[in-house]
Short mmCIF file of C-alpha atoms in Angstrom, two decimals:
data_model
loop_
_atom_site.label_atom_id
_atom_site.label_comp_id
_atom_site.label_asym_id
_atom_site.label_seq_id
_atom_site.Cartn_x
_atom_site.Cartn_y
_atom_site.Cartn_z
CA UNK A 1 102.03 77.96 118.54
CA UNK A 2 101.79 79.15 114.69
CA UNK A 3 105.15 79.39 113.11
CA UNK A 4 105.93 80.10 109.40
CA UNK A 5 109.39 78.58 108.27
CA UNK A 6 110.47 80.19 104.60
CA UNK A 7 112.97 78.63 101.99
CA UNK A 8 114.56 79.18 99.08
CA UNK A 9 117.65 80.22 97.17
CA UNK A 10 118.69 83.65 97.88
CA UNK A 11 120.48 84.54 94.65
CA UNK A 12 118.41 84.90 91.04
CA UNK A 13 119.82 85.87 87.71
CA UNK A 14 117.73 88.87 85.91
CA UNK A 15 115.06 87.49 83.56
CA UNK A 16 114.92 84.29 85.66
CA UNK A 17 112.42 82.99 88.28
CA UNK A 18 111.94 83.46 92.21
CA UNK A 19 110.50 80.83 93.97
CA UNK A 20 109.96 81.17 97.93
CA UNK A 21 107.83 78.28 99.80
CA UNK A 22 106.87 79.42 103.37
CA UNK A 23 105.82 75.97 105.87
CA UNK A 24 103.14 76.07 108.16
CA UNK A 25 103.22 74.66 111.25
CA UNK A 26 100.29 75.19 114.22
CA UNK A 27 97.59 76.23 111.57
CA UNK A 28 96.09 74.97 107.93
CA UNK A 29 97.11 76.97 104.56
CA UNK A 30 92.99 75.62 104.27
CA UNK A 31 92.02 77.83 107.22
CA UNK A 32 88.67 79.11 106.66
CA UNK A 33 89.55 82.10 109.42
CA UNK A 34 93.37 83.25 107.71
CA UNK A 35 95.01 84.07 104.53
CA UNK A 36 98.34 83.29 103.55
CA UNK A 37 100.38 86.64 102.09
CA UNK A 38 103.96 87.47 100.69
CA UNK A 39 105.14 90.52 101.26
CA UNK A 40 108.15 91.93 100.35
CA UNK A 41 110.65 95.04 101.94
CA UNK A 42 113.20 97.48 100.19
CA UNK A 43 114.48 100.45 100.89
CA UNK A 44 112.78 102.01 97.83
CA UNK A 45 109.37 100.59 97.98
CA UNK A 46 108.96 99.94 101.79
CA UNK A 47 107.13 97.19 102.60
CA UNK A 48 104.63 95.70 99.68
CA UNK A 49 102.25 93.22 99.71
CA UNK A 50 102.45 91.49 96.47
CA UNK A 51 99.72 88.75 96.70
CA UNK A 52 97.70 86.21 98.59
CA UNK A 53 96.17 82.71 98.69
CA UNK A 54 93.21 81.69 100.99
CA UNK A 55 90.22 79.18 100.83
CA UNK A 56 86.47 79.73 101.23
CA UNK A 57 84.95 76.71 100.28
CA UNK A 58 87.45 77.42 97.23
CA UNK A 59 90.98 78.47 96.72
CA UNK A 60 91.20 82.12 95.92
CA UNK A 61 94.38 83.96 94.81
CA UNK A 62 94.91 88.07 94.60
CA UNK A 63 97.83 89.74 93.71
CA UNK A 64 99.15 93.20 93.65
CA UNK A 65 98.73 95.52 90.35
CA UNK A 66 102.55 95.72 90.36
CA UNK A 67 103.81 92.35 90.05
CA UNK A 68 100.43 91.25 88.19
CA UNK A 69 101.21 88.96 85.22
CA UNK A 70 104.66 87.96 87.04
CA UNK A 71 103.23 86.20 90.25
CA UNK A 72 102.04 82.82 91.00
CA UNK A 73 101.02 82.25 94.53
CA UNK A 74 99.91 78.15 94.93
CA UNK A 75 98.61 76.32 98.32
CA UNK A 76 99.80 73.03 98.80
CA UNK A 77 97.64 71.07 101.06
CA UNK A 78 100.32 68.13 100.84
CA UNK A 79 102.70 69.67 102.64
CA UNK A 80 100.65 72.33 104.83
CA UNK A 81 102.70 75.04 102.96
CA UNK A 82 102.68 77.81 100.08
CA UNK A 83 104.92 79.16 97.57
CA UNK A 84 105.88 82.20 95.86
CA UNK A 85 106.73 82.56 91.90
CA UNK A 86 107.85 85.51 90.47
CA UNK A 87 109.05 85.65 86.71
CA UNK A 88 111.33 87.45 84.63
CA UNK A 89 112.69 89.01 87.65
CA UNK A 90 114.76 92.27 87.56
CA UNK A 91 117.23 93.86 89.99
CA UNK A 92 113.86 96.11 91.14
CA UNK A 93 112.90 92.77 92.89
CA UNK A 94 115.73 92.83 95.10
CA UNK A 95 114.19 92.94 99.02
CA UNK A 96 113.68 91.06 102.13
CA UNK A 97 110.74 88.59 101.18
CA UNK A 98 108.22 87.59 103.76
CA UNK A 99 105.63 85.56 104.47
CA UNK A 100 102.53 86.18 106.55
CA UNK A 101 99.27 85.16 108.30
CA UNK A 102 96.17 87.29 107.81
CA UNK A 103 93.50 86.66 110.70
CA UNK A 104 90.25 88.41 110.87
CA UNK A 105 89.17 88.35 114.25
CA UNK A 106 85.99 90.43 114.46
CA UNK A 107 84.35 93.20 112.91
CA UNK A 108 86.09 93.16 109.49
CA UNK A 109 88.93 94.38 111.24
CA UNK A 110 92.46 91.77 110.37
CA UNK A 111 96.25 92.39 111.14
CA UNK A 112 99.01 90.44 109.82
CA UNK A 113 100.18 88.25 113.46
CA UNK A 114 102.50 85.60 112.03
CA UNK A 115 105.44 86.44 109.85
CA UNK A 116 107.94 84.17 108.28
CA UNK A 117 112.04 84.76 109.32
CA UNK A 118 112.30 86.81 106.18
CA UNK A 119 114.53 86.02 103.01
CA UNK A 120 117.04 88.54 101.60
CA UNK A 121 116.58 87.93 98.11
CA UNK A 122 119.30 89.36 95.56
CA UNK A 123 118.84 89.64 91.94
CA UNK A 124 122.02 89.80 90.60
CA UNK A 125 124.17 88.43 87.10
CA UNK B 1 95.83 101.63 96.25
CA UNK B 2 95.43 103.71 99.76
CA UNK B 3 98.07 105.62 100.65
CA UNK B 4 99.64 105.87 103.95
CA UNK B 5 102.19 108.51 105.16
CA UNK B 6 103.84 108.54 108.49
CA UNK B 7 105.14 111.43 110.05
CA UNK B 8 108.10 112.00 111.02
CA UNK B 9 110.53 109.68 109.07
CA UNK B 10 113.01 109.86 111.33
CA UNK B 11 113.26 111.18 115.73
CA UNK B 12 115.71 110.92 118.11
CA UNK B 13 114.47 110.53 121.71
CA UNK B 14 115.72 109.79 124.93
CA UNK B 15 114.90 106.65 127.41
CA UNK B 16 111.35 107.84 129.46
CA UNK B 17 111.02 110.15 126.55
CA UNK B 18 107.11 110.92 125.48
CA UNK B 19 107.35 109.90 121.63
CA UNK B 20 104.11 110.44 119.18
CA UNK B 21 104.23 109.11 115.44
CA UNK B 22 101.68 110.13 113.37
CA UNK B 23 100.17 108.33 109.96
CA UNK B 24 97.61 109.84 107.42
CA UNK B 25 95.53 107.60 105.17
CA UNK B 26 94.83 109.15 101.36
CA UNK B 27 91.03 108.43 102.24
CA UNK B 28 89.05 107.51 105.10
CA UNK B 29 89.56 104.19 106.67
CA UNK B 30 87.56 104.83 109.56
CA UNK B 31 89.33 102.84 112.28
CA UNK B 32 91.15 100.00 110.14
CA UNK B 33 94.59 100.64 110.83
CA UNK B 34 97.15 98.87 112.72
CA UNK B 35 100.55 99.59 113.96
CA UNK B 36 103.74 97.19 113.73
CA UNK B 37 107.31 97.80 115.35
CA UNK B 38 110.18 96.09 113.47
CA UNK B 39 113.76 95.60 114.91
CA UNK B 40 117.04 94.98 112.41
CA UNK B 41 116.86 91.79 111.17
CA UNK B 42 113.38 91.16 112.30
CA UNK B 43 110.00 90.69 110.77
CA UNK B 44 107.77 93.58 111.91
CA UNK B 45 105.60 92.84 115.14
CA UNK B 46 101.99 93.61 115.60
CA UNK B 47 101.48 96.49 118.49
CA UNK B 48 98.32 97.83 117.73
CA UNK B 49 94.94 96.83 115.54
CA UNK B 50 91.90 98.64 114.72
CA UNK B 51 93.70 101.97 115.50
CA UNK B 52 93.54 101.70 119.28
CA UNK B 53 93.58 98.30 120.67
CA UNK B 54 96.79 96.73 121.96
CA UNK B 55 97.82 93.24 120.83
CA UNK B 56 98.31 90.52 123.59
CA UNK B 57 101.57 91.29 125.27
CA UNK B 58 102.53 94.65 124.28
CA UNK B 59 103.23 96.83 127.15
CA UNK B 60 100.43 99.62 127.91
CA UNK B 61 102.74 102.48 127.38
CA UNK B 62 102.00 101.91 123.44
CA UNK B 63 98.58 103.52 122.63
CA UNK B 64 96.87 104.42 119.15
CA UNK B 65 94.35 106.78 118.66
CA UNK B 66 92.69 108.43 115.85
CA UNK B 67 90.03 107.84 113.05
CA UNK B 68 88.91 108.80 109.55
CA UNK B 69 92.14 109.75 108.06
CA UNK B 70 94.63 110.75 110.97
CA UNK B 71 95.72 108.36 113.53
CA UNK B 72 98.34 108.49 116.16
CA UNK B 73 100.98 106.02 117.72
CA UNK B 74 102.07 107.34 121.41
CA UNK B 75 104.65 105.80 123.39
CA UNK B 76 104.33 106.94 126.85
CA UNK B 77 107.89 106.65 128.22
CA UNK B 78 110.56 105.02 125.63
CA UNK B 79 112.18 102.19 127.08
CA UNK B 80 116.05 100.70 125.60
CA UNK B 81 113.95 97.82 123.78
CA UNK B 82 111.78 100.69 122.05
CA UNK B 83 114.27 101.83 119.41
CA UNK B 84 113.22 100.32 116.34
CA UNK B 85 111.21 101.24 112.91
CA UNK B 86 107.11 101.84 113.26
CA UNK B 87 104.97 101.33 110.42
CA UNK B 88 101.60 101.81 109.95
CA UNK B 89 99.15 99.51 107.79
CA UNK B 90 95.66 100.19 106.38
CA UNK B 91 93.39 97.21 106.40
CA UNK B 92 90.36 98.51 104.33
CA UNK B 93 91.46 98.39 101.01
CA UNK B 94 93.08 95.67 98.51
CA UNK B 95 96.30 95.88 98.81
CA UNK B 96 96.78 96.41 102.19
CA UNK B 97 99.50 98.77 101.97
CA UNK B 98 102.06 100.28 104.96
CA UNK B 99 103.50 103.82 105.59
CA UNK B 100 107.18 104.46 104.84
CA UNK B 101 108.14 103.78 108.63
CA UNK B 102 109.79 105.91 111.36
CA UNK B 103 112.50 104.96 112.79
CA UNK B 104 113.03 105.99 116.48
CA UNK B 105 116.71 106.64 117.51
CA UNK B 106 118.80 107.11 120.73
CA UNK B 107 119.38 110.79 121.05
#
């Protein structure tokens, strides 16, 4: 059974860096049939994919334009986890943050089948 | 980005009702469309992928249809555990994008 366990602070001050970690059990961050995402949810922006990391003979990362330049997603193969770092946060970054696994079973289709428990993160001084 | 628009944003229904939620994509996504259910305090849960294929373990009262830009999620007979928010999501373009959600409330 695949599980994702999130950890990290729930309160960050404006202009500081948000750091969250997603520990994987039952699968590998180096899997060649999955991608590992960070997704956030807020009343103003809804569900928003922030970025992903995945391994296909080498590591790839892709980021949403809305956070590009402020975001880093890193895999950690030694701990079988991946992390989110979002710099220069503002109150607009207040949201529930999820990590999620995306699988691609066939025919170009893909979907998010496993999610972390979510972290309600508040940006406030 | 591909924009996903759901309607209605909320609806009131009773147990046993047939419920239909629509989702429109800003461009042709063929059948690259998924549906999720989310209950308060929980992460979204996959219901349907590829516009019409039921995820394992999902009750058969849920069904999906559509292709191109217009899609539908139908609950044939609403059950108490179905009161939740439903999201569509396209899986054609990057970034993957979601609709704004449809909240199904008790009438």
